[in-house]
PDB file of C-alpha atoms in Angstrom:
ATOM      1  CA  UNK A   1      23.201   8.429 -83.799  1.00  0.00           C
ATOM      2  CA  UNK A   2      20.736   7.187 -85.615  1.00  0.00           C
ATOM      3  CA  UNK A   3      21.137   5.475 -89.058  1.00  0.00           C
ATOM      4  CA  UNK A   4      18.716   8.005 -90.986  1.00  0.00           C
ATOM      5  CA  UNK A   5      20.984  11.094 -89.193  1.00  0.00           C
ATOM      6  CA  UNK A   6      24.190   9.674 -90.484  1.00  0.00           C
ATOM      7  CA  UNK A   7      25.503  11.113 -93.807  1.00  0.00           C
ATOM      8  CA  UNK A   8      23.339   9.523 -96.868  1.00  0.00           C
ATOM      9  CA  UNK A   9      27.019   8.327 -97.954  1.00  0.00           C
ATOM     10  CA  UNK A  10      27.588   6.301 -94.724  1.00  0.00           C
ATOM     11  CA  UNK A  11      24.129   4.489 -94.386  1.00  0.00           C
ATOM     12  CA  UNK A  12      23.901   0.620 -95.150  1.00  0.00           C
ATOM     13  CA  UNK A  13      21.143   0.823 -97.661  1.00  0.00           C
ATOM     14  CA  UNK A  14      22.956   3.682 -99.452  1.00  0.00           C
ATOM     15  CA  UNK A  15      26.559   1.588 -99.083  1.00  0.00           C
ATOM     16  CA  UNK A  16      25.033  -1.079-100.870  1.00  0.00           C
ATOM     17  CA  UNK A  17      23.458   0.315-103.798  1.00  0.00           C
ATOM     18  CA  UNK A  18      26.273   2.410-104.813  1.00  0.00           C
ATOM     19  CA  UNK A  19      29.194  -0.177-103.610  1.00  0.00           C
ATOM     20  CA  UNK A  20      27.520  -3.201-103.735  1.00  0.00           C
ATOM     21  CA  UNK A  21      27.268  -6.245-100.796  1.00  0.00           C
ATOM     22  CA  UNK A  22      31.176  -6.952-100.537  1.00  0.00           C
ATOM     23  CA  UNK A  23      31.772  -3.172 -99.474  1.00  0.00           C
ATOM     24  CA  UNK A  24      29.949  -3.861 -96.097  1.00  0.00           C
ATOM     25  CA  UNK A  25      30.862  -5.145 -92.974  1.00  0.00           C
ATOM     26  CA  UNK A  26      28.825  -8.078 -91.323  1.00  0.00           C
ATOM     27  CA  UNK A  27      27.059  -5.416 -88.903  1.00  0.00           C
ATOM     28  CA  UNK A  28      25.903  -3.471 -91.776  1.00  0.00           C
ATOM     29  CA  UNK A  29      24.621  -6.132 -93.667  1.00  0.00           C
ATOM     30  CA  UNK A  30      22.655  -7.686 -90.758  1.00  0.00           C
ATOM     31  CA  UNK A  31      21.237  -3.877 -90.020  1.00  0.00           C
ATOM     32  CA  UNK A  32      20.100  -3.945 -93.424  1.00  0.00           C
ATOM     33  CA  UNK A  33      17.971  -7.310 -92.320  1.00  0.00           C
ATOM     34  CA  UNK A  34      17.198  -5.428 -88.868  1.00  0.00           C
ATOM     35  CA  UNK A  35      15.577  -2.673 -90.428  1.00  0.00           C
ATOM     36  CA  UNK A  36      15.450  -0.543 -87.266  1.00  0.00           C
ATOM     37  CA  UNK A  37      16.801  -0.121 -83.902  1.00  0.00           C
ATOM     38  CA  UNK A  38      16.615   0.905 -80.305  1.00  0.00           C
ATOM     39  CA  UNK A  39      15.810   4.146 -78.382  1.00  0.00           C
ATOM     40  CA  UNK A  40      19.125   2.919 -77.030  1.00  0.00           C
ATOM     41  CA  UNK A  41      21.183   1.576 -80.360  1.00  0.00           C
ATOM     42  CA  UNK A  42      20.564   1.881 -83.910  1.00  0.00           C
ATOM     43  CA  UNK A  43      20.437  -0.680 -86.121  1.00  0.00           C
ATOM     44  CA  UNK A  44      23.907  -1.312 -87.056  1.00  0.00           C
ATOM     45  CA  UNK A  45      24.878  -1.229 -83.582  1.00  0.00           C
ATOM     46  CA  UNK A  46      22.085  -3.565 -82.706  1.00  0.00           C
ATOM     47  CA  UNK A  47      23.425  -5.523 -85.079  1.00  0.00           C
ATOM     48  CA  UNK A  48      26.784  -5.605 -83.196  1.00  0.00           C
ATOM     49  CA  UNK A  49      25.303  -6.261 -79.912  1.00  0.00           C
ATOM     50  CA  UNK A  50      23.841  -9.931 -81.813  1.00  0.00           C
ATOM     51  CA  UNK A  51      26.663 -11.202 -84.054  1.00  0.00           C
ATOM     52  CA  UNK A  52      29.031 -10.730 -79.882  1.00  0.00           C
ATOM     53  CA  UNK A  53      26.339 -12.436 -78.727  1.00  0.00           C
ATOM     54  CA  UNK A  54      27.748 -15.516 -78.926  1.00  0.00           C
ATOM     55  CA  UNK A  55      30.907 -13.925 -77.025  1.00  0.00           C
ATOM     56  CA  UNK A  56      28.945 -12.849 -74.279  1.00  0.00           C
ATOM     57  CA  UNK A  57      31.045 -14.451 -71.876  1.00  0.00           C
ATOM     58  CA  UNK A  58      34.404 -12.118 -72.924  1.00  0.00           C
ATOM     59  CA  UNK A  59      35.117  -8.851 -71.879  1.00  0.00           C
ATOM     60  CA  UNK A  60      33.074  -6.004 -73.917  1.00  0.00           C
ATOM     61  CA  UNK A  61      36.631  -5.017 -75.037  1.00  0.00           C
ATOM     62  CA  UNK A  62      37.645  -8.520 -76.685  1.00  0.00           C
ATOM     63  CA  UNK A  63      34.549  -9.170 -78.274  1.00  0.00           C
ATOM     64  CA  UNK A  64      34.494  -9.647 -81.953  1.00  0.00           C
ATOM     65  CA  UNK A  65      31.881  -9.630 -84.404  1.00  0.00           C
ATOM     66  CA  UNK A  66      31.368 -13.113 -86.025  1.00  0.00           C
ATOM     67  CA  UNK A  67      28.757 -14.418 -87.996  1.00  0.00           C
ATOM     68  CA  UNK A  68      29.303 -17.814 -86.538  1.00  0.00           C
ATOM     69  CA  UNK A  69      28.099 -16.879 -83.392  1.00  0.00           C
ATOM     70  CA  UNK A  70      24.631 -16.709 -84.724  1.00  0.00           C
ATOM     71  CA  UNK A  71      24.080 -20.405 -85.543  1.00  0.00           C
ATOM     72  CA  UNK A  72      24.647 -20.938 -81.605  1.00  0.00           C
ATOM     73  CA  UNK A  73      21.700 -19.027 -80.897  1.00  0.00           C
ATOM     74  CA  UNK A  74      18.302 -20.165 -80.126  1.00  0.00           C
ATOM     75  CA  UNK A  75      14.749 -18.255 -81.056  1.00  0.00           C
ATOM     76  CA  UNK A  76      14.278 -17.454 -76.885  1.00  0.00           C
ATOM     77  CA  UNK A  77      17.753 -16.274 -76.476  1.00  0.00           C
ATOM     78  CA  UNK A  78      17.491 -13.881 -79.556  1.00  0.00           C
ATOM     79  CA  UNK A  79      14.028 -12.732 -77.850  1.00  0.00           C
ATOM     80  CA  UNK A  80      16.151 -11.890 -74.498  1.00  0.00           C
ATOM     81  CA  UNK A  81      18.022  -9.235 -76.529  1.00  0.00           C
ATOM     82  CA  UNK A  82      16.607  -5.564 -76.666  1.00  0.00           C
ATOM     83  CA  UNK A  83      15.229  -4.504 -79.823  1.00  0.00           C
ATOM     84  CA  UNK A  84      14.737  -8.044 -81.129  1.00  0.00           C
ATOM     85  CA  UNK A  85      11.424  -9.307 -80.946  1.00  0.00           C
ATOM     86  CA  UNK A  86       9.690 -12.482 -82.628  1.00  0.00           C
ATOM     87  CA  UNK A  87       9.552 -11.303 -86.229  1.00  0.00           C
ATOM     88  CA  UNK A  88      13.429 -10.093 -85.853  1.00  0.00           C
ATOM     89  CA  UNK A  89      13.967 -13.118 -84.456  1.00  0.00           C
ATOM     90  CA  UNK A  90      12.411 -15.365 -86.996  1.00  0.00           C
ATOM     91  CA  UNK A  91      13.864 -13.527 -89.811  1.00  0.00           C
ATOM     92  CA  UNK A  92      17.476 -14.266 -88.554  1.00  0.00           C
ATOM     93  CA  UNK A  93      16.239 -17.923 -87.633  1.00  0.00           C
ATOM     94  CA  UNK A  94      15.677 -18.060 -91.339  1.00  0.00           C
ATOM     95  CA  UNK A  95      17.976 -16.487 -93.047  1.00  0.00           C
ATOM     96  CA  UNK A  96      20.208 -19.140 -91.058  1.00  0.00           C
ATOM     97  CA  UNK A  97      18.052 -22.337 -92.303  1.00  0.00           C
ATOM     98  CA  UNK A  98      18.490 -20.567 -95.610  1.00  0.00           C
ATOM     99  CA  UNK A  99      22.068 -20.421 -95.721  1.00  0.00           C
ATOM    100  CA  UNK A 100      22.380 -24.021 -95.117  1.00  0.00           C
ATOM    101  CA  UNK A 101      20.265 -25.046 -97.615  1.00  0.00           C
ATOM    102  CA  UNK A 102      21.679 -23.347-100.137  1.00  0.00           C
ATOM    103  CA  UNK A 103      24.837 -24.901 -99.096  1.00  0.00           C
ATOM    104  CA  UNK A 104      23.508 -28.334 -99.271  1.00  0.00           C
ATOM    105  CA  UNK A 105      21.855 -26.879-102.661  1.00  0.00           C
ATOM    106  CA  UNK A 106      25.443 -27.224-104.189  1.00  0.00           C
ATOM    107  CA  UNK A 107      25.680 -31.434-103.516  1.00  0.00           C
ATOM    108  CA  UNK A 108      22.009 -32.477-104.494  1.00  0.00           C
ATOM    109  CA  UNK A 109      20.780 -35.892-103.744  1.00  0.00           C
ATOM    110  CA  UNK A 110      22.113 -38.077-106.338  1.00  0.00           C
ATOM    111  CA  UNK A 111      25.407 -36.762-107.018  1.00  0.00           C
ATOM    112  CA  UNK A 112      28.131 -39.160-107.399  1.00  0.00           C
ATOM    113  CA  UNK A 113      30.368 -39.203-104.075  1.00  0.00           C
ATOM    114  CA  UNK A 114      33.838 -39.555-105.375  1.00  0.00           C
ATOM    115  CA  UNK A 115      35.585 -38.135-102.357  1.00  0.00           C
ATOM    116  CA  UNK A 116      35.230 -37.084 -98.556  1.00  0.00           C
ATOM    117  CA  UNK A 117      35.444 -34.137 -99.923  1.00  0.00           C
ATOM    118  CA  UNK A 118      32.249 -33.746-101.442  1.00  0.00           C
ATOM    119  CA  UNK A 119      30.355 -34.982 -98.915  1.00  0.00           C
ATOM    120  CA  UNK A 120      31.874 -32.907 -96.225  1.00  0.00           C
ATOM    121  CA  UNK A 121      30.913 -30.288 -97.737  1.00  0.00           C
ATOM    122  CA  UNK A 122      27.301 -31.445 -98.214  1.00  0.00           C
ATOM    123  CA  UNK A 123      27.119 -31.225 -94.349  1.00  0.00           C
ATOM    124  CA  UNK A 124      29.504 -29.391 -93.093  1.00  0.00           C
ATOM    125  CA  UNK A 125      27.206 -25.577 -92.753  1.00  0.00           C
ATOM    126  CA  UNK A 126      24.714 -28.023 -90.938  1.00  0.00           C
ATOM    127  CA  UNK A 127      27.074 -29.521 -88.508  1.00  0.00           C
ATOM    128  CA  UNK A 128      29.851 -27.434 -87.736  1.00  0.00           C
ATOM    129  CA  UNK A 129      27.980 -25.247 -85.621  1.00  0.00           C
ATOM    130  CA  UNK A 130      26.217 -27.952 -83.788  1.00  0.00           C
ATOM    131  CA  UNK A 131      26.324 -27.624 -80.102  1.00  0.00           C
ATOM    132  CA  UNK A 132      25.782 -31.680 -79.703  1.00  0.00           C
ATOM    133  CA  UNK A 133      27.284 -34.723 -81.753  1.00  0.00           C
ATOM    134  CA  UNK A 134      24.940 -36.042 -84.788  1.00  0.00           C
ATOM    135  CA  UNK A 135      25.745 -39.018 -86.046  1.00  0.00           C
ATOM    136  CA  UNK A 136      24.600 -39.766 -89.616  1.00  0.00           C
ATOM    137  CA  UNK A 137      24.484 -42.536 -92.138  1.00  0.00           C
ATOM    138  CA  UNK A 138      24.765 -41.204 -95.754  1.00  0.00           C
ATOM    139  CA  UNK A 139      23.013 -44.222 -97.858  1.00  0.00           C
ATOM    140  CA  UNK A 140      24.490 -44.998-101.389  1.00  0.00           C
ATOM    141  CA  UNK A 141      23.412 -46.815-103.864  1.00  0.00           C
ATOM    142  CA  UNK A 142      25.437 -49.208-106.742  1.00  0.00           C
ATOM    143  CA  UNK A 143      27.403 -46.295-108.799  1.00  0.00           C
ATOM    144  CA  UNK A 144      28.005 -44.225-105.378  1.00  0.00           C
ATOM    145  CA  UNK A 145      25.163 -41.749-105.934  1.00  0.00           C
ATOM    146  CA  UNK A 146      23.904 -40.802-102.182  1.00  0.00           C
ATOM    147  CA  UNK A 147      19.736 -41.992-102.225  1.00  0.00           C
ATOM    148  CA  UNK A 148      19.765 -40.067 -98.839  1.00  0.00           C
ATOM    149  CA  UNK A 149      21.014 -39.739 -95.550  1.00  0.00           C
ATOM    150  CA  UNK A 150      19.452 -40.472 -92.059  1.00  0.00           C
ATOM    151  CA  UNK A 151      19.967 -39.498 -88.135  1.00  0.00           C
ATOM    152  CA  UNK A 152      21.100 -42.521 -85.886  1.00  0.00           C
ATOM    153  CA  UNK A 153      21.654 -40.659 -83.041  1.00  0.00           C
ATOM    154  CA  UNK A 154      22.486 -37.241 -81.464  1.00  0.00           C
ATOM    155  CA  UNK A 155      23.756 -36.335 -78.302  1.00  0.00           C
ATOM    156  CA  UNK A 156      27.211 -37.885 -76.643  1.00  0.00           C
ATOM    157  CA  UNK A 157      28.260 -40.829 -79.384  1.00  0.00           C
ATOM    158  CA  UNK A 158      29.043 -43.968 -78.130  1.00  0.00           C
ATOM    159  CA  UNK A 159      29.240 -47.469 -79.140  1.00  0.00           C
ATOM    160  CA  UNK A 160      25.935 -48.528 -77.213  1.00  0.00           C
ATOM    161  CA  UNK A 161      24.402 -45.622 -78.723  1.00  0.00           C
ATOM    162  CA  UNK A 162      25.378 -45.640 -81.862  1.00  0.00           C
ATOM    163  CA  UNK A 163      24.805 -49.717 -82.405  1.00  0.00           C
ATOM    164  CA  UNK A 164      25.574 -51.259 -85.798  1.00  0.00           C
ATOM    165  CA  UNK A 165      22.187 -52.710 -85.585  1.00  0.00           C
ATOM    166  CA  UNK A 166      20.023 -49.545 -85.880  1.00  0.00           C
ATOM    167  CA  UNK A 167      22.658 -48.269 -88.419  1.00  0.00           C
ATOM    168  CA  UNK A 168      22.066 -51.583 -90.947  1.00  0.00           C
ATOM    169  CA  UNK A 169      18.359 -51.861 -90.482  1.00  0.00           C
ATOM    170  CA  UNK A 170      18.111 -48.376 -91.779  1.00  0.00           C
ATOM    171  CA  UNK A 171      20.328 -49.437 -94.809  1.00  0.00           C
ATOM    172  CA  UNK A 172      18.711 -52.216 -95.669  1.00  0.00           C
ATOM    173  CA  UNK A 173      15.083 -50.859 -95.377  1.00  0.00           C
ATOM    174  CA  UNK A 174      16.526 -48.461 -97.808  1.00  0.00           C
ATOM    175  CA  UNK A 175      18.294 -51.224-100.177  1.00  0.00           C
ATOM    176  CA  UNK A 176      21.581 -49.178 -99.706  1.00  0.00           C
ATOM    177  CA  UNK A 177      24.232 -50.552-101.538  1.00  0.00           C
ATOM    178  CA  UNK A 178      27.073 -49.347 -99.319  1.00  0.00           C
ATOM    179  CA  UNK A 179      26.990 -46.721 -96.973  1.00  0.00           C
ATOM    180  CA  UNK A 180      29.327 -43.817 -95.288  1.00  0.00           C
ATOM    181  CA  UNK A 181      29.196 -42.218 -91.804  1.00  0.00           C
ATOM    182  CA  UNK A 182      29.443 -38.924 -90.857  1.00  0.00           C
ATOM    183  CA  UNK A 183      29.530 -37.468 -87.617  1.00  0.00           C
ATOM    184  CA  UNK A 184      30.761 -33.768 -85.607  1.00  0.00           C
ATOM    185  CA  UNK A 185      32.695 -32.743 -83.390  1.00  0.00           C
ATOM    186  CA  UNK A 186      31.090 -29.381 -81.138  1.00  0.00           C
ATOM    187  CA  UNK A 187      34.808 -29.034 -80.188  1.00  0.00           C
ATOM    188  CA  UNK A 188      35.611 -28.189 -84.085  1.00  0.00           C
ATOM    189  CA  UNK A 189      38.309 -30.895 -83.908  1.00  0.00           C
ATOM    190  CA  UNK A 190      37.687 -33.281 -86.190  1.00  0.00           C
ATOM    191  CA  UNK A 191      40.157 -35.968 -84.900  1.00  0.00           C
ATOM    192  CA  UNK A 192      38.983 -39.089 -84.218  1.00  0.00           C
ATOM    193  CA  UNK A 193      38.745 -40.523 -80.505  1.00  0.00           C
ATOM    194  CA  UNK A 194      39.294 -43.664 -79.614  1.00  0.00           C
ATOM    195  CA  UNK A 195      35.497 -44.109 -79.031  1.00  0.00           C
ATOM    196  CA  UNK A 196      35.573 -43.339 -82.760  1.00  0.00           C
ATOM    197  CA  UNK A 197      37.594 -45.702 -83.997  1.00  0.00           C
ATOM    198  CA  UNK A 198      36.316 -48.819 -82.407  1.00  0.00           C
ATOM    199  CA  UNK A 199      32.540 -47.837 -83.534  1.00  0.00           C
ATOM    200  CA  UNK A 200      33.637 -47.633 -86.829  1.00  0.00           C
ATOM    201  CA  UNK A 201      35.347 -51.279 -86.461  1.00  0.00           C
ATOM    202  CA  UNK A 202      32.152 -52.371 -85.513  1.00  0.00           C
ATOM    203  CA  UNK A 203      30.441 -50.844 -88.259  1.00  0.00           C
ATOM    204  CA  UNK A 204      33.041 -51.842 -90.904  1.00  0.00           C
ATOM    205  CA  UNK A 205      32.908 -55.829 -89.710  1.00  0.00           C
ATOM    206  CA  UNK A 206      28.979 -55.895 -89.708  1.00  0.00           C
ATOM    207  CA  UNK A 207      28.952 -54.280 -93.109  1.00  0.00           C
ATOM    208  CA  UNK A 208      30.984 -56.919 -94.295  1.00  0.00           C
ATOM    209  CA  UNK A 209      28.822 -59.584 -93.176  1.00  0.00           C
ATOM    210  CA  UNK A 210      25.880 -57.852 -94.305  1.00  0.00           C
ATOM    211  CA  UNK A 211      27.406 -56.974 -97.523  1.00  0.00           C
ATOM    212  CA  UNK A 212      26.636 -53.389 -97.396  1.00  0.00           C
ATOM    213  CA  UNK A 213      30.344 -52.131 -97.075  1.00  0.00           C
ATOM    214  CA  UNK A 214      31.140 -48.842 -94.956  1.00  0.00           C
ATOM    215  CA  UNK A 215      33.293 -46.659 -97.730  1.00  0.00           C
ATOM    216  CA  UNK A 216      34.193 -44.107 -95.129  1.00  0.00           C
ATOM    217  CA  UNK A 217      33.495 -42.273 -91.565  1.00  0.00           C
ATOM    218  CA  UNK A 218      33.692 -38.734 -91.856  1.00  0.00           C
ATOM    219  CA  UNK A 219      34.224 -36.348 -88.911  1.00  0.00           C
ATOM    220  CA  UNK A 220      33.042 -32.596 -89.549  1.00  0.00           C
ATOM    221  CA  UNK A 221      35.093 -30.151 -87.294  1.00  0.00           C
ATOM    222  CA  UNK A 222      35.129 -26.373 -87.835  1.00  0.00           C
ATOM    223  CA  UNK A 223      35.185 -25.618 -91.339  1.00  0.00           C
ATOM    224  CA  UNK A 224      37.597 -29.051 -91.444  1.00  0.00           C
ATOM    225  CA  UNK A 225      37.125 -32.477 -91.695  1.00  0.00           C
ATOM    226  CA  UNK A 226      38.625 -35.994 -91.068  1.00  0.00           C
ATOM    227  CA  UNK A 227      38.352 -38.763 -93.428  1.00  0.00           C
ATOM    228  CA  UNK A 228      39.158 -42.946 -91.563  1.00  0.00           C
ATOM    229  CA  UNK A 229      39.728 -43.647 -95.775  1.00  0.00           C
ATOM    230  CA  UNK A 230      41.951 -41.099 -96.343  1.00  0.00           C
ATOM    231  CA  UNK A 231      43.664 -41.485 -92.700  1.00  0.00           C
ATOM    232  CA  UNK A 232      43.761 -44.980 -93.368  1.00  0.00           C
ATOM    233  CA  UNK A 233      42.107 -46.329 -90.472  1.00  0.00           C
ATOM    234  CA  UNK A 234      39.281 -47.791 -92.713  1.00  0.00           C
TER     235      UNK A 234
END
């Protein structure tokens, strides 16, 4: 059925202006941002067929709907899909980029960092969804206010990778006071491995010699995180 031959009562659009955004379900929200469908699906079923995308790999029956599933997918694999085509696809490419900005909105640069906390959740909409590890340096400067944050390295993290070196030129090219690492996990375990904990050893006893002191090393799981301060390994 299409969305124009359901009951006026039953439609997204309609749904929303009388209820308001919390009355609808992810799918109906998303055909809102669709617009249109299929010869085959209408939009709100469209819609279904992209937020299981993600679950293509389970049975039809066990699917289930998830917003997350979005930030796995790429601007090609959205094109594969039927009825999404490169404007379709760009909007939901954007709306995406949005939503993490507006997340990262909330901690601007220059905020004080009193606890993991607070930075976690600076990156957490950018990283939990990450398919492949990013390691970060978040640069600070005398009264803990971040001056900004840069990439070291992405891919598989280890210690020949991710070499105190590279991390403390970038800190002191950007007269960083002390500094804080944060890194993901794809797996959404934020744990740390023992990879993890002898990098940050090495980055904690060249900061001291340097005199810009690693506070912290954060590790961003899925919608969690893992702080060495508060775990006590730092």
């Amino acid at each position: 059925m299409r969305i124009q031959d359901q009951p006026i009562e039953e439609r997204p659009y309609e749904k929303f202006g009388k209820y308001g955004p919390d009355y609808l379900s992810n799918a109906e929200l998303l055909a809102i941002l669709l617009r249109s469908g299929t010869k085959t699906y209408n939009a709100e079923e469209l819609a279904w067929h992209l937020l299981t995308y993600g679950e293509k790999e389970k049975p039809e029956h066990i699917k289930t709907p998830s917003l997350i599933g979005l930030y796995h997918i790429s601007y090609n694999e959205l094109m594969s899909i039927n009825g999404i085509g490169p404007v379709k696809a760009i909007q939901i490419l954007t709306l995406l980029e949005l939503s993490k900005r507006i997340t990262k909105e909330k901690y601007q640069s220059g905020e004080k960092i009193t606890s993991p906390a607070i930075l976690s959740c600076y990156f957490m909409e950018e990283l939990r969804h990450s398919r492949e590890e990013r390691f970060i340096i978040t640069l600070l400067d005398a009264k803990c206010k971040m001056i900004g944050y840069e990439t070291v390295s992405k891919g598989s993290l280890t210690a020949s990778i991710v070499h105190p070196r590279e991390v403390y030129r970038i800190a002191i090219q950007k007269s960083a006071h002390s500094i804080i690492a944060v890194h993901n996990h794809p797996s959404g375990d934020p744990t740390p491995s023992e990879e993890d904990l002898q990098m940050t050893k090495r980055l904690q006893k060249v900061g001291d010699l340097v005199g810009i002191p690693l506070l912290d090393h954060i590790i961003i799981g899925d919608g969690i995180y893992k702080s060495f301060k508060e775990e006590s390994y730092l």
